Every structure is written in structure tokens, then in C-alpha cells.
Short mmCIF file of N, CA and C in Angstrom, two decimals:
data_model
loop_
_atom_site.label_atom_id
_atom_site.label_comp_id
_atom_site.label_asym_id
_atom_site.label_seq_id
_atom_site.Cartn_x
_atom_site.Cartn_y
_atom_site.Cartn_z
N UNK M 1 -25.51 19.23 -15.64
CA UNK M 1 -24.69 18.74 -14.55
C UNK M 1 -23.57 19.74 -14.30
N UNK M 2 -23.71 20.32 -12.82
CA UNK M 2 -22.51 21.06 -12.76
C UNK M 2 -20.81 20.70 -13.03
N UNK M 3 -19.92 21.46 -13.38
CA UNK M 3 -18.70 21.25 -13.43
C UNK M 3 -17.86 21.14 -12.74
N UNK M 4 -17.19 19.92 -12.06
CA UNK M 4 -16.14 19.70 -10.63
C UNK M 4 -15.44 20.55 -11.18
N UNK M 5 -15.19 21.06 -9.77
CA UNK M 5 -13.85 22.38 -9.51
C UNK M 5 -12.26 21.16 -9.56
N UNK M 6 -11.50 22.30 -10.59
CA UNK M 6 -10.49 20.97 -10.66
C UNK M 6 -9.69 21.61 -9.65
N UNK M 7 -9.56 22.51 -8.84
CA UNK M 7 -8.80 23.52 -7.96
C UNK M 7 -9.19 22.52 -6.74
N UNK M 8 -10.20 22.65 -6.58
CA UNK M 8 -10.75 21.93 -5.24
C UNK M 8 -10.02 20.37 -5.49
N UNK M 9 -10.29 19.43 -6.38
CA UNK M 9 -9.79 18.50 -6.53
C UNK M 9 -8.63 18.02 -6.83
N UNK M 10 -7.66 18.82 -6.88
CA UNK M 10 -6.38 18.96 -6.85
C UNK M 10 -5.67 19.19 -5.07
N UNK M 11 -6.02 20.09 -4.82
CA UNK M 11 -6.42 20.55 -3.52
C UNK M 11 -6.36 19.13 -2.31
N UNK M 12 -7.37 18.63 -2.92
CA UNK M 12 -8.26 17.42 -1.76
C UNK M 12 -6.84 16.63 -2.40
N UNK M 13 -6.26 16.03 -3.32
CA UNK M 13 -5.34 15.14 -3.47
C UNK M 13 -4.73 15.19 -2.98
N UNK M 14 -3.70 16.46 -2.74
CA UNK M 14 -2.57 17.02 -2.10
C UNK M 14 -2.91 16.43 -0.86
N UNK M 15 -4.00 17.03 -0.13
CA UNK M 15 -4.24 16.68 1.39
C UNK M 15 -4.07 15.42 1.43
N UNK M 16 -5.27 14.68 0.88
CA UNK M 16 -4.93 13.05 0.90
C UNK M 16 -3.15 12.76 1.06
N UNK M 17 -2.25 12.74 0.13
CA UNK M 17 -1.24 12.29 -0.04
C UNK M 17 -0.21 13.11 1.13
N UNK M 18 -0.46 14.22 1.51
CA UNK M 18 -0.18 14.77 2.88
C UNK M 18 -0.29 13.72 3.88
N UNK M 19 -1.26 13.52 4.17
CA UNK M 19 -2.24 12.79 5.44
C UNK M 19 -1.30 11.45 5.23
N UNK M 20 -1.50 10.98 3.72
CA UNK M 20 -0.54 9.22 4.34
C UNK M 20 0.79 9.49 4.24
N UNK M 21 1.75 10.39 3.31
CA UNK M 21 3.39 10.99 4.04
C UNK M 21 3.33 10.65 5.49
N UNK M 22 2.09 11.55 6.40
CA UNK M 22 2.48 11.57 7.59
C UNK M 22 1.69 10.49 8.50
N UNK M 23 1.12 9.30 7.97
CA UNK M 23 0.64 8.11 8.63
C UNK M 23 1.89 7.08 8.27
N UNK M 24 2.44 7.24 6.85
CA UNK M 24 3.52 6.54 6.98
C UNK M 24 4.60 6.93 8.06
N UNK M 25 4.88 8.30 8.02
CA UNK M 25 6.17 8.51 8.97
C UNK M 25 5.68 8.28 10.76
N UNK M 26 4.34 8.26 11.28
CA UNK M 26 3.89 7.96 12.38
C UNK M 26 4.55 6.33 12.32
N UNK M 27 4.04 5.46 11.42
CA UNK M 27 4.34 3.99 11.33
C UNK M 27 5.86 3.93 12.12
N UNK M 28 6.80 4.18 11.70
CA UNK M 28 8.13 3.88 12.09
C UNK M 28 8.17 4.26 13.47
N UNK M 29 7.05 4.60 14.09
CA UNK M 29 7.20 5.02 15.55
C UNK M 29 6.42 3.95 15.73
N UNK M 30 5.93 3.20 15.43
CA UNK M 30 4.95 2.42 16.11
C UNK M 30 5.20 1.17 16.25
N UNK M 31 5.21 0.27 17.22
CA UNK M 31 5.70 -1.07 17.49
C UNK M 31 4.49 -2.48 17.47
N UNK M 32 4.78 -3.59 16.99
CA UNK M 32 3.80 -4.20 17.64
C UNK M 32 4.66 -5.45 17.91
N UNK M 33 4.25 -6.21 19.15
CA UNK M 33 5.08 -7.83 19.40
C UNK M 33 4.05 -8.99 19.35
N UNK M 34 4.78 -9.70 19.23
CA UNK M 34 4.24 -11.27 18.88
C UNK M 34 5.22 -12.05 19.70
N UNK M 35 4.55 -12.91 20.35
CA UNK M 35 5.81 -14.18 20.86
C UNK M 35 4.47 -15.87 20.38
N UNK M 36 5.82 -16.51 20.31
CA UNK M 36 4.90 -17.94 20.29
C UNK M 36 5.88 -18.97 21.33
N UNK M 37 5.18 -20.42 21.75
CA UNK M 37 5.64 -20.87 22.60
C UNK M 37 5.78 -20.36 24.15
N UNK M 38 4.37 -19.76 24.27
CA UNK M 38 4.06 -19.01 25.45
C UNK M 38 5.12 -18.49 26.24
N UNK M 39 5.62 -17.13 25.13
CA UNK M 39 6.31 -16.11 25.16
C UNK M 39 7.85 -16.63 25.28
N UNK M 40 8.27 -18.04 24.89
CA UNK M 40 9.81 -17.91 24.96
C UNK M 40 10.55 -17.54 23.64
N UNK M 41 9.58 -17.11 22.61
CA UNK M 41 10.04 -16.11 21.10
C UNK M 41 9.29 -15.36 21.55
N UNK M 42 10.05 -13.94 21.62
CA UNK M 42 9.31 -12.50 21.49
C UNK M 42 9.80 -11.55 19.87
N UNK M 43 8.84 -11.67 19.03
CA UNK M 43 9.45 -10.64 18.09
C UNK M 43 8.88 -9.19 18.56
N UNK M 44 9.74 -8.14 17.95
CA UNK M 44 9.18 -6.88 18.02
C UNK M 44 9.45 -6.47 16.87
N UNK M 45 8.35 -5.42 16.07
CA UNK M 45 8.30 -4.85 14.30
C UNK M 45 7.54 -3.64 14.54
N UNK M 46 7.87 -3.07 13.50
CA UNK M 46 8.03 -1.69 13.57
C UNK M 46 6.33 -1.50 12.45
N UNK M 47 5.81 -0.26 12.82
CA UNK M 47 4.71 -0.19 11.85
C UNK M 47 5.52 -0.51 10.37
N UNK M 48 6.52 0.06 10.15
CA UNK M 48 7.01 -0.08 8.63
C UNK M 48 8.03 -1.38 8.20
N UNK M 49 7.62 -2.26 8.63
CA UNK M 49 7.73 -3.52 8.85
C UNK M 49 9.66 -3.89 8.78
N UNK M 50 10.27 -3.09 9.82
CA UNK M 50 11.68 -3.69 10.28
C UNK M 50 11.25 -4.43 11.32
N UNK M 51 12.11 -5.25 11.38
CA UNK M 51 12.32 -6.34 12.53
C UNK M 51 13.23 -5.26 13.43
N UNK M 52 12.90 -5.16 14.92
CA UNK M 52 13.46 -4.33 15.73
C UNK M 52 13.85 -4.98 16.69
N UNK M 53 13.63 -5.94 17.29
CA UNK M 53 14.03 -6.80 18.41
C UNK M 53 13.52 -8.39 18.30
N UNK M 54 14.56 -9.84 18.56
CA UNK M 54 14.28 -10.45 18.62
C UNK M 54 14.34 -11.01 20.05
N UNK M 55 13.91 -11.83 20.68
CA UNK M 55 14.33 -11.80 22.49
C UNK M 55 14.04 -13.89 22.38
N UNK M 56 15.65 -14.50 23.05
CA UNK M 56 14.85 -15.72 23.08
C UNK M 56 15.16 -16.37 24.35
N UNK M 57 14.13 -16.72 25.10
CA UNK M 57 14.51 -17.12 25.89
C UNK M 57 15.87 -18.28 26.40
N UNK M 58 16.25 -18.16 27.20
CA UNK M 58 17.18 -19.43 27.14
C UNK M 58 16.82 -21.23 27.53
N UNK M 59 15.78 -20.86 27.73
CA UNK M 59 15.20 -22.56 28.24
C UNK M 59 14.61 -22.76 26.37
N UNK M 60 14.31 -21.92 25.48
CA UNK M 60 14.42 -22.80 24.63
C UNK M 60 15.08 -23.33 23.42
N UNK M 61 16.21 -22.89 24.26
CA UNK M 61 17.75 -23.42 23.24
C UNK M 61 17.74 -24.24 23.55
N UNK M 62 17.55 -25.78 22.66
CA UNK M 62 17.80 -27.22 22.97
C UNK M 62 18.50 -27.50 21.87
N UNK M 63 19.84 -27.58 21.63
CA UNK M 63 20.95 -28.22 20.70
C UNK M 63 19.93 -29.60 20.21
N UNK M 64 19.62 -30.22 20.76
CA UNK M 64 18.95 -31.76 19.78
C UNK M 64 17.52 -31.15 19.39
N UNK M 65 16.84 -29.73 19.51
CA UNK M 65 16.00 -29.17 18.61
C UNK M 65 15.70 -28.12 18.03
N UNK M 66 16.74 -28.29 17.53
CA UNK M 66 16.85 -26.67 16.37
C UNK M 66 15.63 -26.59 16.12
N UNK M 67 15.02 -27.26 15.35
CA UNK M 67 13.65 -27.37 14.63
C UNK M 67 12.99 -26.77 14.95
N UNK M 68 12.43 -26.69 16.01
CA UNK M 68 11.51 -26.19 17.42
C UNK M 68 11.82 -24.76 17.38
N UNK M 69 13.19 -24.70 18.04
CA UNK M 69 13.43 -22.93 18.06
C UNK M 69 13.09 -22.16 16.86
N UNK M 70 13.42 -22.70 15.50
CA UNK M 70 13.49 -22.03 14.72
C UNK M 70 11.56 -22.11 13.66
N UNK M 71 10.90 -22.73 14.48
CA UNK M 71 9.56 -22.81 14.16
C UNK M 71 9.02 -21.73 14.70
N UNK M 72 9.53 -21.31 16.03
CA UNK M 72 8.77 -20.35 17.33
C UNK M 72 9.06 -19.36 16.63
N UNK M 73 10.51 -19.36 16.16
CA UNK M 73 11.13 -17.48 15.60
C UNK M 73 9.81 -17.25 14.42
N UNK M 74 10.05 -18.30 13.75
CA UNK M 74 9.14 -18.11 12.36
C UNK M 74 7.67 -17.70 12.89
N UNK M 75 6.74 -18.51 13.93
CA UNK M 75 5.65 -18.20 14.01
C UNK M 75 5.62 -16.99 15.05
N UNK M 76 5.92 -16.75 15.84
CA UNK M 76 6.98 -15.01 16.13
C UNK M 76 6.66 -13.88 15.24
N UNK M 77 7.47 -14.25 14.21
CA UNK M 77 7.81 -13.22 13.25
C UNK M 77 6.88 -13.01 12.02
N UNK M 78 6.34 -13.93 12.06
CA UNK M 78 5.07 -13.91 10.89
C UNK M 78 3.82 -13.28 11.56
N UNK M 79 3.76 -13.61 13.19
CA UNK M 79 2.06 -12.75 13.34
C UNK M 79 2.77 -11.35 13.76
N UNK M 80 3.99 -11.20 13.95
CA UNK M 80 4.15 -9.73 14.41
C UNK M 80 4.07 -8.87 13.01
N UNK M 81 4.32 -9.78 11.66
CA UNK M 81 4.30 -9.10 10.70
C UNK M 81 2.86 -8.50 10.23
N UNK M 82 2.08 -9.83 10.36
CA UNK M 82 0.53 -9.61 9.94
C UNK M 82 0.15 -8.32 10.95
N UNK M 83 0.84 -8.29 12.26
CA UNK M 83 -0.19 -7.13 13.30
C UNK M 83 0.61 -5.67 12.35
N UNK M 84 1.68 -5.55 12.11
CA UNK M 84 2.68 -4.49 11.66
C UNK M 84 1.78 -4.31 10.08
N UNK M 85 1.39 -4.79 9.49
CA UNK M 85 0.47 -4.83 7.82
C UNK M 85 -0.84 -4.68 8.80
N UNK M 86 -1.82 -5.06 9.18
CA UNK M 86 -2.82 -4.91 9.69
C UNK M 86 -2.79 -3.24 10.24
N UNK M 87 -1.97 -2.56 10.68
CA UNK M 87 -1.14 -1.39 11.74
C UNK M 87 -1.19 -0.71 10.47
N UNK M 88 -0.74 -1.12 9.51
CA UNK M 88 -0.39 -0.11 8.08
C UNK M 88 -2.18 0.16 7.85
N UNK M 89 -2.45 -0.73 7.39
CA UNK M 89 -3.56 -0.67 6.43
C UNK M 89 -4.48 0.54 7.33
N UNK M 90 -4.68 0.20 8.59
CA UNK M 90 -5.60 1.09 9.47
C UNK M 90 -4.96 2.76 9.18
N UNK M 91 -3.97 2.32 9.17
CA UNK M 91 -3.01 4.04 9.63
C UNK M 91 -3.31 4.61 8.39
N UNK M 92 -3.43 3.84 6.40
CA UNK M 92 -3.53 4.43 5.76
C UNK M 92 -5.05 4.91 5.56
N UNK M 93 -6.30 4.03 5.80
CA UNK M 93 -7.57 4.04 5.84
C UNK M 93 -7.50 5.52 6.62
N UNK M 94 -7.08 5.68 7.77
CA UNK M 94 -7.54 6.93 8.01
C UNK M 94 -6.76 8.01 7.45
N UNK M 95 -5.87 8.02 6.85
CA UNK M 95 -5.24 9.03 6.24
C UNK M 95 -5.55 9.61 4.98
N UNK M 96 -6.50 8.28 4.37
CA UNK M 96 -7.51 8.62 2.98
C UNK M 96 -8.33 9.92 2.97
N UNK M 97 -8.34 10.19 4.58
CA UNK M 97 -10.13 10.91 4.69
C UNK M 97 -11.24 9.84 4.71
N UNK M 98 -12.46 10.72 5.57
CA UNK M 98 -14.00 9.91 5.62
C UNK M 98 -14.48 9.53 3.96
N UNK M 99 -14.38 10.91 3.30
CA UNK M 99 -15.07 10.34 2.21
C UNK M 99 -13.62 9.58 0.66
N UNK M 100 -12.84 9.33 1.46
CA UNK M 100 -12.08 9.15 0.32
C UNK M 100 -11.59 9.68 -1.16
N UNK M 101 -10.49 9.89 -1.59
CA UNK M 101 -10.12 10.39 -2.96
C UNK M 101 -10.40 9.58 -3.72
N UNK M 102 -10.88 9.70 -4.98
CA UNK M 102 -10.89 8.43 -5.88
C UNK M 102 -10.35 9.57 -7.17
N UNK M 103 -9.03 9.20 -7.29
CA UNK M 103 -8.44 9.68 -8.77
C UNK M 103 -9.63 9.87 -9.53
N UNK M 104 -9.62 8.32 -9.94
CA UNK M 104 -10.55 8.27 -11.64
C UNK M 104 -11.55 8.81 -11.64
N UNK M 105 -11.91 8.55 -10.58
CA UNK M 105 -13.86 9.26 -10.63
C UNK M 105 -13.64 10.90 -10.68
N UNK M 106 -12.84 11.47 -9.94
CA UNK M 106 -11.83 13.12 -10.14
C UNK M 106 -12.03 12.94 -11.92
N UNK M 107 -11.40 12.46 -12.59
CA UNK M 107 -11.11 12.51 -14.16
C UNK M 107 -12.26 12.32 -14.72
N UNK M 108 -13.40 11.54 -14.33
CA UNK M 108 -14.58 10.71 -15.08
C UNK M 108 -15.31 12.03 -14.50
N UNK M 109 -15.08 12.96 -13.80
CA UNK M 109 -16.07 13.73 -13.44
C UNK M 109 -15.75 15.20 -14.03
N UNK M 110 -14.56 15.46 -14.65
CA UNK M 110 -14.05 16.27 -15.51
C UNK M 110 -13.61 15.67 -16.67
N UNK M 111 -15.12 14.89 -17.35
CA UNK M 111 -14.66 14.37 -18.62
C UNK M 111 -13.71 13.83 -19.16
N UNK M 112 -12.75 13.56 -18.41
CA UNK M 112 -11.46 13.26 -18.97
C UNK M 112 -11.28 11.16 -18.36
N UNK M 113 -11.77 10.65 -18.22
CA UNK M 113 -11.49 9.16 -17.76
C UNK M 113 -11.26 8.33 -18.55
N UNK M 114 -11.42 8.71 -19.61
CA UNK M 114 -10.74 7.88 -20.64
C UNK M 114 -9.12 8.14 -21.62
N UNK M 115 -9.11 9.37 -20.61
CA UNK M 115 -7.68 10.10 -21.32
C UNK M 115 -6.80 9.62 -21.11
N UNK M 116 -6.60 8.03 -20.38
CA UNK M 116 -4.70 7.76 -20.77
C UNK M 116 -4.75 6.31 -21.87
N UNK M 117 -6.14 6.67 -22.28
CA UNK M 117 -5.75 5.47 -23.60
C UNK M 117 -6.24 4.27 -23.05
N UNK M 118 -6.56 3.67 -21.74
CA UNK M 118 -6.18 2.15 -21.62
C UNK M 118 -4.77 2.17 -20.79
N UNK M 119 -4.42 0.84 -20.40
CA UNK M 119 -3.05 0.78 -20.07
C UNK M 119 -2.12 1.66 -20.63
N UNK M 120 -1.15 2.27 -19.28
CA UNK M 120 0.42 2.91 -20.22
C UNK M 120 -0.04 4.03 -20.72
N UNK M 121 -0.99 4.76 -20.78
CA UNK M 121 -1.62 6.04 -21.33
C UNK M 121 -1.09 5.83 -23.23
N UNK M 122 -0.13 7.10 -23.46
CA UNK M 122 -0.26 6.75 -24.67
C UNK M 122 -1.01 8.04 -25.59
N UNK M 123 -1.86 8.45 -24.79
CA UNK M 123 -2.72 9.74 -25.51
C UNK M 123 -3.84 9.39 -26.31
N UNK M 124 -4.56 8.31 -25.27
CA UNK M 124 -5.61 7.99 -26.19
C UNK M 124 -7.18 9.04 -25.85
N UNK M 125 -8.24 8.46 -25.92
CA UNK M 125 -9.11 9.64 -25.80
C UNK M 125 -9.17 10.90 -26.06
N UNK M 126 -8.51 10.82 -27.78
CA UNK M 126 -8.71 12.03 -28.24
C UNK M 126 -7.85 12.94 -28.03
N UNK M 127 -6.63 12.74 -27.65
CA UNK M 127 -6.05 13.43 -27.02
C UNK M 127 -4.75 13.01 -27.80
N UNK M 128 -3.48 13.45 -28.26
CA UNK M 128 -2.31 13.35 -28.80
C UNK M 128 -2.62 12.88 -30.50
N UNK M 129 -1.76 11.92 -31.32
CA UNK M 129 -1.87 11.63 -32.27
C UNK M 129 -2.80 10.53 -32.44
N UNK M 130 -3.04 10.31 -34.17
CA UNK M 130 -4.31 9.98 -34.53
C UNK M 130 -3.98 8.53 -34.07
N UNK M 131 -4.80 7.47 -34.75
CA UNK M 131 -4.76 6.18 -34.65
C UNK M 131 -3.76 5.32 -35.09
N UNK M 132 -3.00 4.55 -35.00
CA UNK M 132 -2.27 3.96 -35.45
C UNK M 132 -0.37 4.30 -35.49
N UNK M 133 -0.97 5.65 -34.44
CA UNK M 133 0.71 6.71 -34.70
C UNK M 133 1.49 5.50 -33.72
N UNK M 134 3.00 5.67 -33.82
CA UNK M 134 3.75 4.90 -33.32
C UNK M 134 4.33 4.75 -31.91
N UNK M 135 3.30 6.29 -31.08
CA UNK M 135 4.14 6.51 -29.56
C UNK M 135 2.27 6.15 -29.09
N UNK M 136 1.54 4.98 -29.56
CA UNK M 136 0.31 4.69 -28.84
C UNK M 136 0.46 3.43 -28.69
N UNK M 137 0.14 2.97 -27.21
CA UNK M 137 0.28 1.60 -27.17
C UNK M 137 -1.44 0.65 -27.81
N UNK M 138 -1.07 -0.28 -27.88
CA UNK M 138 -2.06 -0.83 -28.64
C UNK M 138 -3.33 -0.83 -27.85
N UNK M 139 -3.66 -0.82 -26.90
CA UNK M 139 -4.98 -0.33 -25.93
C UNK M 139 -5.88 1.22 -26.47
N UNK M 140 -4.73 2.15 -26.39
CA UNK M 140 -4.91 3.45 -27.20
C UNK M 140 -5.52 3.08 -28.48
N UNK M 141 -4.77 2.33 -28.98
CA UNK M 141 -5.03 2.14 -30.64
C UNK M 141 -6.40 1.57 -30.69
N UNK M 142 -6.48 0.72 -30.23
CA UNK M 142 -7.93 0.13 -30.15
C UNK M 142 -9.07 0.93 -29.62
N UNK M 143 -8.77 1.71 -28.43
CA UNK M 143 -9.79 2.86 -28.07
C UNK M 143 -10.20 4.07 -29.74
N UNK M 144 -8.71 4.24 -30.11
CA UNK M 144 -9.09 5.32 -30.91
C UNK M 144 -9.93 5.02 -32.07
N UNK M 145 -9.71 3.40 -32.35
CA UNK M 145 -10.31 2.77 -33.44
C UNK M 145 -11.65 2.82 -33.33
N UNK M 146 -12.00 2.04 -32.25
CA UNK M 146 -13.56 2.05 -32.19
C UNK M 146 -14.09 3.57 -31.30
N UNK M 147 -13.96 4.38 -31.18
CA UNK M 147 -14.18 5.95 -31.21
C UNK M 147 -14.77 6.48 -33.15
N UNK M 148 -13.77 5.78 -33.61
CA UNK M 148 -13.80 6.32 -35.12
C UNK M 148 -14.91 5.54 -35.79
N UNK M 149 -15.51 4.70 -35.27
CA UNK M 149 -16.11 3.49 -35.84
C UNK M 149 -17.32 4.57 -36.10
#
């Protein structure tokens, strides 16, 4: 089995993490609105989820129903949030790349996927001190154990 280029795969990460820097910083340019109560709450949110404008109409200020107004803001502000997270998720999907980075499989494909021990790394997989040393968390310890078995 040939040997992944770790140059190349280092490489492709950078880009990846390039690409969403600059899908995140597109986000803050990007708006989406929601109104409920056929449009007398208008929220407006930002791809990076600030609240940027609230707009309320005045026919539905009714002093004997707070309740009401403050249901519209809420259901307002909750689907403008879901469209503003929905807005993220797309912006980061394409910023992944077509074929996607996958860290681990990068490591599992240069032998190394078992090198942070388990949780918290630690230096397990053969890698730092033996079994039982005192800077391995117990995941490590247990990897190194049954390695030795």
C-alpha cells in the first residue's frame, strides 16, 4: 500500500481551514429575516447569528396583550435563527471541499490513528512513556496495556 504524502495532507488542511476562515467571515455579511403574525414582527440576523434589526409594527402593541407581542418577537427570532444556523451549516459544507478533509483518516492513513492514546492524548500508541507513567490518562493506560498483552 502506497504511503500518503504528509506534505500534500497538510497542505489540503490548511486549504480546508482557509476556505471556512473565509465562509465564516462571508457569514457576517449575510442577512436572513423572519417575521411572524403576518409580518407585524420582522427579525433580521446576521449569518453569524447577531440579532441586527428588530422592526414592530405599531398595530401590534396592545397594552392588555403583552403576551401576544412578545410570542411574535420570540417566534420572529427563533426561525430567523434556525435560517442564520441553516446559512452557517451550508456556507461551512462548502468550504470543506467536494471531497472533504477527514483528520483521522489523514493519521489512520499514516499509521499514526491511534497516537493520542484515546481521549486527552497522553502519548499513547507507542509513543511517549511506558504504561502506567503518570502524564497518561487512563484511556492511554489501557491502550498501552492491552498492546502489551
Amino acid at each position: 500500500m502506497p504511503q500518503p504524502n504528509i506534505q500534500n495532507m497538510l497542505k489540503q488542511a490548511q486549504e480546508v481551514m482557509a476556505a471556512q476562515q473565509e465562509a465564516q467571515e462571508a457569514l457576517k455579511e449575510q442577512k436572513v429575516e423572519a417575521s411572524a403574525g403576518g409580518g407585524m414582527v420582522k427579525v433580521v440576523v446576521s449569518g453569524d447569528l447577531r440579532l441586527e434589526s428588530l422592526t414592530i409594527d405599531p398595530d401590534a402593541v396592545d397594552p392588555e396583550d403583552v403576551e401576544m407581542l412578545q410570542d411574535l418577537v420570540l417566534a420572529a427570532t427563533n426561525e430567523a435563527l434556525r435560517q442564520a444556523v441553516e446559512l452557517q451549516e451550508k456556507a461551512m459544507q462548502g468550504a470543506s471541499g467536494a471531497g472533504g478533509f477527514d483528520p483521522m483518516s489523514a493519521l489512520e492513513g499514516l499509521g499514526l490513528g491511534d497516537a493520542l492514546g484515546g481521549l486527552g492524548g497522553g502519548g499513547g500508541g507507542g509513543i511517549g512513556p511506558g504504561p502506567g507513567a503518570p502524564g497518561m490518562n487512563r484511556a492511554a493506560r489501557r491502550a498501552a496495556a492491552k498492546k502489551n498483552r
